């Protein structure tokens, strides 16, 4: 029977100083569990992008991670403004991030495209004014 | 070349040396956009950038670079340095431009 580990994190609102802590923690745990460097790296990339998106666009949110031998599943849930045009948001270079965010080195319009590219499965469930849930999977084999 | 040798070259101001100085520098890497650096920086790279904020340190940690080099005399804020110490990310600084800095490292690695 396969063992499953569940982790949950709260991403704080507008807190760029703490953004990346959840990804860093998951990365450390996956390394200790002996997952391949490629899997660890892809999970770190998609989760960090997700965390940053939640801070920039949605005043934070919650992340749940389920780790099994076969896959790492991440659910990123926020109660932000929702994504008005997912097709546009998925295009590299398209960003609605404000200028203040760009001066920090973000807002290049690479967030969602990177999440799609480095995960094996991604689903976005979004509703204007209600929030967004992004579910991503990285398959380990 | 290992990080200790990069520090010993005397070319850089050392802003944080708490970290793994024995780590091998694989290649110089230049990028200021964090999303690109996050996905493209090779592990062990000496990352040359002008972005000296705490998010640079978060990306450096996740990408497992060997050192961060802040070029063009750009400032690094105190909180970023505090985080760098905490995460063991070595941070160096130079007034030289990004290309010159990366090229200097590249030559020492490959020539």
PDB file of C-alpha atoms in Angstrom:
ATOM      1  CA  UNK A   1       0.000   0.000   0.000  1.00  0.00           C
ATOM      2  CA  UNK A   2       1.394   3.365  -0.892  1.00  0.00           C
ATOM      3  CA  UNK A   3       2.018   5.901   1.837  1.00  0.00           C
ATOM      4  CA  UNK A   4       0.696   9.405   1.504  1.00  0.00           C
ATOM      5  CA  UNK A   5       1.944  12.544   3.235  1.00  0.00           C
ATOM      6  CA  UNK A   6      -0.232  15.643   3.462  1.00  0.00           C
ATOM      7  CA  UNK A   7       1.127  19.108   4.103  1.00  0.00           C
ATOM      8  CA  UNK A   8      -0.677  22.421   4.327  1.00  0.00           C
ATOM      9  CA  UNK A   9       0.555  25.979   4.271  1.00  0.00           C
ATOM     10  CA  UNK A  10      -0.891  29.444   4.612  1.00  0.00           C
ATOM     11  CA  UNK A  11       0.452  32.064   2.213  1.00  0.00           C
ATOM     12  CA  UNK A  12       0.331  35.503   3.810  1.00  0.00           C
ATOM     13  CA  UNK A  13      -1.157  38.522   2.134  1.00  0.00           C
ATOM     14  CA  UNK A  14       1.249  40.903   0.359  1.00  0.00           C
ATOM     15  CA  UNK A  15       4.185  39.318   2.124  1.00  0.00           C
ATOM     16  CA  UNK A  16       6.992  39.025  -0.409  1.00  0.00           C
ATOM     17  CA  UNK A  17       9.435  38.551   2.421  1.00  0.00           C
ATOM     18  CA  UNK A  18       7.938  35.166   3.209  1.00  0.00           C
ATOM     19  CA  UNK A  19       6.983  34.087  -0.285  1.00  0.00           C
ATOM     20  CA  UNK A  20       8.876  30.947  -1.160  1.00  0.00           C
ATOM     21  CA  UNK A  21       8.839  29.501   2.342  1.00  0.00           C
ATOM     22  CA  UNK A  22       6.215  26.877   1.534  1.00  0.00           C
ATOM     23  CA  UNK A  23       8.040  25.837  -1.669  1.00  0.00           C
ATOM     24  CA  UNK A  24      11.319  25.718   0.215  1.00  0.00           C
ATOM     25  CA  UNK A  25       9.819  23.533   2.922  1.00  0.00           C
ATOM     26  CA  UNK A  26       8.268  21.109   0.415  1.00  0.00           C
ATOM     27  CA  UNK A  27      11.516  20.996  -1.527  1.00  0.00           C
ATOM     28  CA  UNK A  28      13.482  20.091   1.606  1.00  0.00           C
ATOM     29  CA  UNK A  29      11.011  17.331   2.479  1.00  0.00           C
ATOM     30  CA  UNK A  30      11.017  15.843  -1.034  1.00  0.00           C
ATOM     31  CA  UNK A  31      14.808  15.777  -1.021  1.00  0.00           C
ATOM     32  CA  UNK A  32      14.853  13.972   2.311  1.00  0.00           C
ATOM     33  CA  UNK A  33      12.307  11.483   0.987  1.00  0.00           C
ATOM     34  CA  UNK A  34      14.692  10.715  -1.866  1.00  0.00           C
ATOM     35  CA  UNK A  35      12.734  11.991  -4.892  1.00  0.00           C
ATOM     36  CA  UNK A  36      14.819  12.606  -8.022  1.00  0.00           C
ATOM     37  CA  UNK A  37      16.416  16.063  -8.499  1.00  0.00           C
ATOM     38  CA  UNK A  38      14.191  16.642 -11.564  1.00  0.00           C
ATOM     39  CA  UNK A  39      10.995  16.019  -9.597  1.00  0.00           C
ATOM     40  CA  UNK A  40      12.192  18.155  -6.684  1.00  0.00           C
ATOM     41  CA  UNK A  41      13.146  20.989  -9.024  1.00  0.00           C
ATOM     42  CA  UNK A  42       9.854  20.923 -10.938  1.00  0.00           C
ATOM     43  CA  UNK A  43       7.789  20.916  -7.759  1.00  0.00           C
ATOM     44  CA  UNK A  44       9.865  23.829  -6.387  1.00  0.00           C
ATOM     45  CA  UNK A  45       9.372  25.846  -9.600  1.00  0.00           C
ATOM     46  CA  UNK A  46       5.612  25.365  -9.932  1.00  0.00           C
ATOM     47  CA  UNK A  47       4.933  25.870  -6.252  1.00  0.00           C
ATOM     48  CA  UNK A  48       7.058  29.010  -5.999  1.00  0.00           C
ATOM     49  CA  UNK A  49       5.323  30.508  -9.035  1.00  0.00           C
ATOM     50  CA  UNK A  50       1.982  29.653  -7.478  1.00  0.00           C
ATOM     51  CA  UNK A  51       2.938  31.190  -4.155  1.00  0.00           C
ATOM     52  CA  UNK A  52       4.124  34.383  -5.814  1.00  0.00           C
ATOM     53  CA  UNK A  53       0.899  34.582  -7.846  1.00  0.00           C
ATOM     54  CA  UNK A  54      -1.141  34.281  -4.666  1.00  0.00           C
ATOM     55  CA  UNK A  55       0.823  37.102  -3.028  1.00  0.00           C
ATOM     56  CA  UNK A  56       0.705  39.393  -6.087  1.00  0.00           C
ATOM     57  CA  UNK A  57      -2.887  38.859  -7.155  1.00  0.00           C
ATOM     58  CA  UNK A  58      -4.933  37.326  -4.375  1.00  0.00           C
ATOM     59  CA  UNK A  59      -3.826  38.544  -0.922  1.00  0.00           C
ATOM     60  CA  UNK A  60      -2.482  35.108  -0.109  1.00  0.00           C
ATOM     61  CA  UNK A  61      -4.304  31.824   0.332  1.00  0.00           C
ATOM     62  CA  UNK A  62      -3.779  28.204   1.240  1.00  0.00           C
ATOM     63  CA  UNK A  63      -1.699  25.432  -0.273  1.00  0.00           C
ATOM     64  CA  UNK A  64      -2.239  21.732   0.279  1.00  0.00           C
ATOM     65  CA  UNK A  65       0.341  19.241  -0.873  1.00  0.00           C
ATOM     66  CA  UNK A  66      -0.150  15.486  -1.075  1.00  0.00           C
ATOM     67  CA  UNK A  67       2.939  13.400  -1.594  1.00  0.00           C
ATOM     68  CA  UNK A  68       2.807   9.759  -2.661  1.00  0.00           C
ATOM     69  CA  UNK A  69       5.426   7.573  -4.306  1.00  0.00           C
ATOM     70  CA  UNK A  70       3.760   8.114  -7.688  1.00  0.00           C
ATOM     71  CA  UNK A  71       3.004  11.818  -7.684  1.00  0.00           C
ATOM     72  CA  UNK A  72       3.057  15.130  -5.863  1.00  0.00           C
ATOM     73  CA  UNK A  73      -0.253  16.942  -5.982  1.00  0.00           C
ATOM     74  CA  UNK A  74      -0.529  20.622  -5.091  1.00  0.00           C
ATOM     75  CA  UNK A  75      -3.763  22.536  -4.558  1.00  0.00           C
ATOM     76  CA  UNK A  76      -3.379  26.299  -4.354  1.00  0.00           C
ATOM     77  CA  UNK A  77      -6.547  27.993  -3.174  1.00  0.00           C
ATOM     78  CA  UNK A  78      -7.234  31.693  -2.886  1.00  0.00           C
ATOM     79  CA  UNK A  79     -10.188  34.001  -2.453  1.00  0.00           C
ATOM     80  CA  UNK A  80      -8.748  36.667  -4.758  1.00  0.00           C
ATOM     81  CA  UNK A  81     -10.342  38.457  -7.709  1.00  0.00           C
ATOM     82  CA  UNK A  82     -10.281  35.448 -10.053  1.00  0.00           C
ATOM     83  CA  UNK A  83      -8.691  35.282 -13.514  1.00  0.00           C
ATOM     84  CA  UNK A  84     -10.723  37.171 -16.109  1.00  0.00           C
ATOM     85  CA  UNK A  85      -9.131  35.616 -19.186  1.00  0.00           C
ATOM     86  CA  UNK A  86      -7.321  32.338 -18.617  1.00  0.00           C
ATOM     87  CA  UNK A  87      -6.151  32.031 -22.241  1.00  0.00           C
ATOM     88  CA  UNK A  88      -4.431  35.418 -21.994  1.00  0.00           C
ATOM     89  CA  UNK A  89      -3.008  34.607 -18.560  1.00  0.00           C
ATOM     90  CA  UNK A  90      -1.501  31.419 -19.974  1.00  0.00           C
ATOM     91  CA  UNK A  91       0.441  33.359 -22.612  1.00  0.00           C
ATOM     92  CA  UNK A  92       4.088  34.006 -21.858  1.00  0.00           C
ATOM     93  CA  UNK A  93       4.659  37.705 -21.354  1.00  0.00           C
ATOM     94  CA  UNK A  94       1.075  38.601 -20.458  1.00  0.00           C
ATOM     95  CA  UNK A  95       0.823  40.043 -16.969  1.00  0.00           C
ATOM     96  CA  UNK A  96      -1.568  42.164 -14.949  1.00  0.00           C
ATOM     97  CA  UNK A  97       0.965  42.683 -12.147  1.00  0.00           C
ATOM     98  CA  UNK A  98       1.391  46.319 -11.083  1.00  0.00           C
ATOM     99  CA  UNK A  99       4.654  48.240 -11.656  1.00  0.00           C
ATOM    100  CA  UNK A 100       5.689  47.959  -8.000  1.00  0.00           C
ATOM    101  CA  UNK A 101       5.796  44.185  -8.461  1.00  0.00           C
ATOM    102  CA  UNK A 102       7.900  44.482 -11.604  1.00  0.00           C
ATOM    103  CA  UNK A 103      10.601  46.387  -9.763  1.00  0.00           C
ATOM    104  CA  UNK A 104      10.972  43.319  -7.524  1.00  0.00           C
ATOM    105  CA  UNK A 105      11.790  41.153 -10.540  1.00  0.00           C
ATOM    106  CA  UNK A 106       8.325  39.655 -11.017  1.00  0.00           C
ATOM    107  CA  UNK A 107       5.479  40.428 -13.392  1.00  0.00           C
ATOM    108  CA  UNK A 108       7.185  39.021 -16.480  1.00  0.00           C
ATOM    109  CA  UNK A 109       4.101  37.031 -17.393  1.00  0.00           C
ATOM    110  CA  UNK A 110       5.897  33.734 -16.840  1.00  0.00           C
ATOM    111  CA  UNK A 111       4.066  32.473 -13.760  1.00  0.00           C
ATOM    112  CA  UNK A 112       1.202  30.394 -15.144  1.00  0.00           C
ATOM    113  CA  UNK A 113       3.139  29.351 -18.281  1.00  0.00           C
ATOM    114  CA  UNK A 114       5.958  28.065 -16.054  1.00  0.00           C
ATOM    115  CA  UNK A 115       3.465  26.219 -13.870  1.00  0.00           C
ATOM    116  CA  UNK A 116       1.965  24.545 -16.932  1.00  0.00           C
ATOM    117  CA  UNK A 117       5.348  23.762 -18.450  1.00  0.00           C
ATOM    118  CA  UNK A 118       6.968  22.193 -15.402  1.00  0.00           C
ATOM    119  CA  UNK A 119       3.967  20.276 -14.049  1.00  0.00           C
ATOM    120  CA  UNK A 120       2.524  17.136 -15.642  1.00  0.00           C
ATOM    121  CA  UNK A 121      -1.073  18.188 -15.105  1.00  0.00           C
ATOM    122  CA  UNK A 122      -2.638  21.535 -14.302  1.00  0.00           C
ATOM    123  CA  UNK A 123      -6.251  22.589 -13.837  1.00  0.00           C
ATOM    124  CA  UNK A 124      -7.500  26.063 -13.025  1.00  0.00           C
ATOM    125  CA  UNK A 125     -10.864  26.654 -11.459  1.00  0.00           C
ATOM    126  CA  UNK A 126     -11.559  30.364 -11.232  1.00  0.00           C
ATOM    127  CA  UNK A 127     -14.548  32.586 -10.636  1.00  0.00           C
ATOM    128  CA  UNK A 128     -14.505  36.365 -10.803  1.00  0.00           C
ATOM    129  CA  UNK A 129     -14.886  37.892  -7.357  1.00  0.00           C
ATOM    130  CA  UNK A 130     -14.777  34.491  -5.649  1.00  0.00           C
ATOM    131  CA  UNK A 131     -11.293  33.124  -6.115  1.00  0.00           C
ATOM    132  CA  UNK A 132      -9.047  30.685  -7.895  1.00  0.00           C
ATOM    133  CA  UNK A 133      -7.965  27.121  -7.218  1.00  0.00           C
ATOM    134  CA  UNK A 134      -5.035  25.723  -9.161  1.00  0.00           C
ATOM    135  CA  UNK A 135      -4.386  22.006  -8.978  1.00  0.00           C
ATOM    136  CA  UNK A 136      -1.076  20.719 -10.244  1.00  0.00           C
ATOM    137  CA  UNK A 137       0.528  17.313 -10.372  1.00  0.00           C
ATOM    138  CA  UNK A 138       4.109  16.300 -10.826  1.00  0.00           C
ATOM    139  CA  UNK A 139       4.432  12.604 -11.660  1.00  0.00           C
ATOM    140  CA  UNK A 140       7.461  10.948 -10.146  1.00  0.00           C
ATOM    141  CA  UNK A 141       8.117   8.156 -12.647  1.00  0.00           C
TER     142      UNK A 141
ATOM    143  CA  UNK B   1      36.505  26.758  -9.257  1.00  0.00           C
ATOM    144  CA  UNK B   2      34.860  26.645  -5.864  1.00  0.00           C
ATOM    145  CA  UNK B   3      33.142  29.535  -4.104  1.00  0.00           C
ATOM    146  CA  UNK B   4      36.073  29.972  -1.693  1.00  0.00           C
ATOM    147  CA  UNK B   5      38.353  30.706  -4.668  1.00  0.00           C
ATOM    148  CA  UNK B   6      35.875  33.215  -6.067  1.00  0.00           C
ATOM    149  CA  UNK B   7      35.891  35.043  -2.734  1.00  0.00           C
ATOM    150  CA  UNK B   8      39.713  34.835  -2.495  1.00  0.00           C
ATOM    151  CA  UNK B   9      40.049  36.491  -5.930  1.00  0.00           C
ATOM    152  CA  UNK B  10      39.454  39.798  -4.149  1.00  0.00           C
ATOM    153  CA  UNK B  11      37.312  40.999  -7.051  1.00  0.00           C
ATOM    154  CA  UNK B  12      34.115  41.107  -5.028  1.00  0.00           C
ATOM    155  CA  UNK B  13      32.813  42.710  -1.893  1.00  0.00           C
ATOM    156  CA  UNK B  14      31.597  39.934   0.389  1.00  0.00           C
ATOM    157  CA  UNK B  15      28.124  40.723   1.707  1.00  0.00           C
ATOM    158  CA  UNK B  16      27.392  37.296   3.163  1.00  0.00           C
ATOM    159  CA  UNK B  17      29.884  34.487   3.459  1.00  0.00           C
ATOM    160  CA  UNK B  18      27.810  32.185   5.636  1.00  0.00           C
ATOM    161  CA  UNK B  19      27.205  29.279   3.277  1.00  0.00           C
ATOM    162  CA  UNK B  20      28.924  26.414   1.478  1.00  0.00           C
ATOM    163  CA  UNK B  21      32.252  27.836   0.301  1.00  0.00           C
ATOM    164  CA  UNK B  22      33.389  24.443  -0.978  1.00  0.00           C
ATOM    165  CA  UNK B  23      30.566  24.305  -3.540  1.00  0.00           C
ATOM    166  CA  UNK B  24      31.753  24.036  -7.147  1.00  0.00           C
ATOM    167  CA  UNK B  25      30.783  26.865  -9.480  1.00  0.00           C
ATOM    168  CA  UNK B  26      29.336  25.171 -12.543  1.00  0.00           C
ATOM    169  CA  UNK B  27      28.742  28.173 -14.806  1.00  0.00           C
ATOM    170  CA  UNK B  28      27.945  31.901 -14.593  1.00  0.00           C
ATOM    171  CA  UNK B  29      24.251  32.683 -15.100  1.00  0.00           C
ATOM    172  CA  UNK B  30      22.768  36.118 -15.853  1.00  0.00           C
ATOM    173  CA  UNK B  31      19.124  37.054 -15.373  1.00  0.00           C
ATOM    174  CA  UNK B  32      17.081  39.659 -13.517  1.00  0.00           C
ATOM    175  CA  UNK B  33      13.619  38.220 -14.024  1.00  0.00           C
ATOM    176  CA  UNK B  34      13.003  35.886 -11.134  1.00  0.00           C
ATOM    177  CA  UNK B  35      10.619  33.539 -12.962  1.00  0.00           C
ATOM    178  CA  UNK B  36      13.227  32.880 -15.611  1.00  0.00           C
ATOM    179  CA  UNK B  37      16.060  32.551 -13.102  1.00  0.00           C
ATOM    180  CA  UNK B  38      13.913  30.159 -11.081  1.00  0.00           C
ATOM    181  CA  UNK B  39      13.323  27.815 -13.987  1.00  0.00           C
ATOM    182  CA  UNK B  40      16.587  28.244 -15.887  1.00  0.00           C
ATOM    183  CA  UNK B  41      19.456  28.825 -13.457  1.00  0.00           C
ATOM    184  CA  UNK B  42      21.597  25.670 -13.477  1.00  0.00           C
ATOM    185  CA  UNK B  43      22.360  24.185 -10.051  1.00  0.00           C
ATOM    186  CA  UNK B  44      25.728  25.439  -8.833  1.00  0.00           C
ATOM    187  CA  UNK B  45      25.641  28.536 -11.060  1.00  0.00           C
ATOM    188  CA  UNK B  46      27.181  31.816  -9.964  1.00  0.00           C
ATOM    189  CA  UNK B  47      24.100  33.971 -10.514  1.00  0.00           C
ATOM    190  CA  UNK B  48      24.891  37.514 -11.606  1.00  0.00           C
ATOM    191  CA  UNK B  49      21.983  39.937 -11.217  1.00  0.00           C
ATOM    192  CA  UNK B  50      21.059  43.491 -10.255  1.00  0.00           C
ATOM    193  CA  UNK B  51      18.089  42.388  -8.152  1.00  0.00           C
ATOM    194  CA  UNK B  52      19.125  42.617  -4.515  1.00  0.00           C
ATOM    195  CA  UNK B  53      15.901  41.886  -2.681  1.00  0.00           C
ATOM    196  CA  UNK B  54      14.742  39.020  -0.515  1.00  0.00           C
ATOM    197  CA  UNK B  55      13.056  37.254  -3.427  1.00  0.00           C
ATOM    198  CA  UNK B  56      16.433  36.886  -5.123  1.00  0.00           C
ATOM    199  CA  UNK B  57      17.540  34.907  -2.079  1.00  0.00           C
ATOM    200  CA  UNK B  58      14.380  32.755  -2.176  1.00  0.00           C
ATOM    201  CA  UNK B  59      15.012  31.929  -5.844  1.00  0.00           C
ATOM    202  CA  UNK B  60      18.724  31.306  -5.176  1.00  0.00           C
ATOM    203  CA  UNK B  61      17.759  28.820  -2.468  1.00  0.00           C
ATOM    204  CA  UNK B  62      15.242  26.992  -4.646  1.00  0.00           C
ATOM    205  CA  UNK B  63      17.528  26.921  -7.690  1.00  0.00           C
ATOM    206  CA  UNK B  64      20.509  25.826  -5.581  1.00  0.00           C
ATOM    207  CA  UNK B  65      22.979  28.292  -7.071  1.00  0.00           C
ATOM    208  CA  UNK B  66      26.498  28.398  -5.627  1.00  0.00           C
ATOM    209  CA  UNK B  67      26.545  32.169  -5.078  1.00  0.00           C
ATOM    210  CA  UNK B  68      24.628  35.339  -5.886  1.00  0.00           C
ATOM    211  CA  UNK B  69      26.653  38.211  -7.307  1.00  0.00           C
ATOM    212  CA  UNK B  70      25.012  41.626  -7.287  1.00  0.00           C
ATOM    213  CA  UNK B  71      26.467  43.640 -10.159  1.00  0.00           C
ATOM    214  CA  UNK B  72      26.489  47.323 -11.177  1.00  0.00           C
ATOM    215  CA  UNK B  73      26.970  48.435  -7.562  1.00  0.00           C
ATOM    216  CA  UNK B  74      23.286  47.838  -6.856  1.00  0.00           C
ATOM    217  CA  UNK B  75      22.175  47.759  -3.245  1.00  0.00           C
ATOM    218  CA  UNK B  76      21.121  44.684  -1.320  1.00  0.00           C
ATOM    219  CA  UNK B  77      18.622  45.365   1.417  1.00  0.00           C
ATOM    220  CA  UNK B  78      19.319  44.335   5.001  1.00  0.00           C
ATOM    221  CA  UNK B  79      16.451  41.887   5.141  1.00  0.00           C
ATOM    222  CA  UNK B  80      17.725  40.087   2.049  1.00  0.00           C
ATOM    223  CA  UNK B  81      21.128  39.685   3.693  1.00  0.00           C
ATOM    224  CA  UNK B  82      19.544  38.427   6.867  1.00  0.00           C
ATOM    225  CA  UNK B  83      17.663  35.820   4.805  1.00  0.00           C
ATOM    226  CA  UNK B  84      20.854  34.933   2.923  1.00  0.00           C
ATOM    227  CA  UNK B  85      22.616  34.168   6.206  1.00  0.00           C
ATOM    228  CA  UNK B  86      19.659  32.121   7.378  1.00  0.00           C
ATOM    229  CA  UNK B  87      19.476  30.132   4.116  1.00  0.00           C
ATOM    230  CA  UNK B  88      23.252  29.846   3.635  1.00  0.00           C
ATOM    231  CA  UNK B  89      23.334  31.740   0.346  1.00  0.00           C
ATOM    232  CA  UNK B  90      26.701  33.405  -0.306  1.00  0.00           C
ATOM    233  CA  UNK B  91      26.235  36.959  -1.609  1.00  0.00           C
ATOM    234  CA  UNK B  92      28.995  38.931  -3.310  1.00  0.00           C
ATOM    235  CA  UNK B  93      28.883  42.363  -4.931  1.00  0.00           C
ATOM    236  CA  UNK B  94      30.718  44.312  -7.604  1.00  0.00           C
ATOM    237  CA  UNK B  95      30.502  47.657  -9.376  1.00  0.00           C
ATOM    238  CA  UNK B  96      31.226  45.922 -12.707  1.00  0.00           C
ATOM    239  CA  UNK B  97      28.426  45.353 -15.224  1.00  0.00           C
ATOM    240  CA  UNK B  98      26.648  42.007 -15.444  1.00  0.00           C
ATOM    241  CA  UNK B  99      28.297  40.861 -18.678  1.00  0.00           C
ATOM    242  CA  UNK B 100      31.827  41.724 -17.558  1.00  0.00           C
ATOM    243  CA  UNK B 101      31.299  39.959 -14.262  1.00  0.00           C
ATOM    244  CA  UNK B 102      29.911  36.798 -15.844  1.00  0.00           C
ATOM    245  CA  UNK B 103      32.596  36.854 -18.527  1.00  0.00           C
ATOM    246  CA  UNK B 104      35.326  37.154 -15.887  1.00  0.00           C
ATOM    247  CA  UNK B 105      33.968  34.049 -14.136  1.00  0.00           C
ATOM    248  CA  UNK B 106      33.470  32.205 -17.423  1.00  0.00           C
ATOM    249  CA  UNK B 107      37.109  32.767 -18.407  1.00  0.00           C
ATOM    250  CA  UNK B 108      38.323  31.435 -15.096  1.00  0.00           C
ATOM    251  CA  UNK B 109      36.173  28.358 -15.488  1.00  0.00           C
ATOM    252  CA  UNK B 110      36.879  27.547 -19.117  1.00  0.00           C
ATOM    253  CA  UNK B 111      40.138  29.171 -20.270  1.00  0.00           C
TER     254      UNK B 111
END
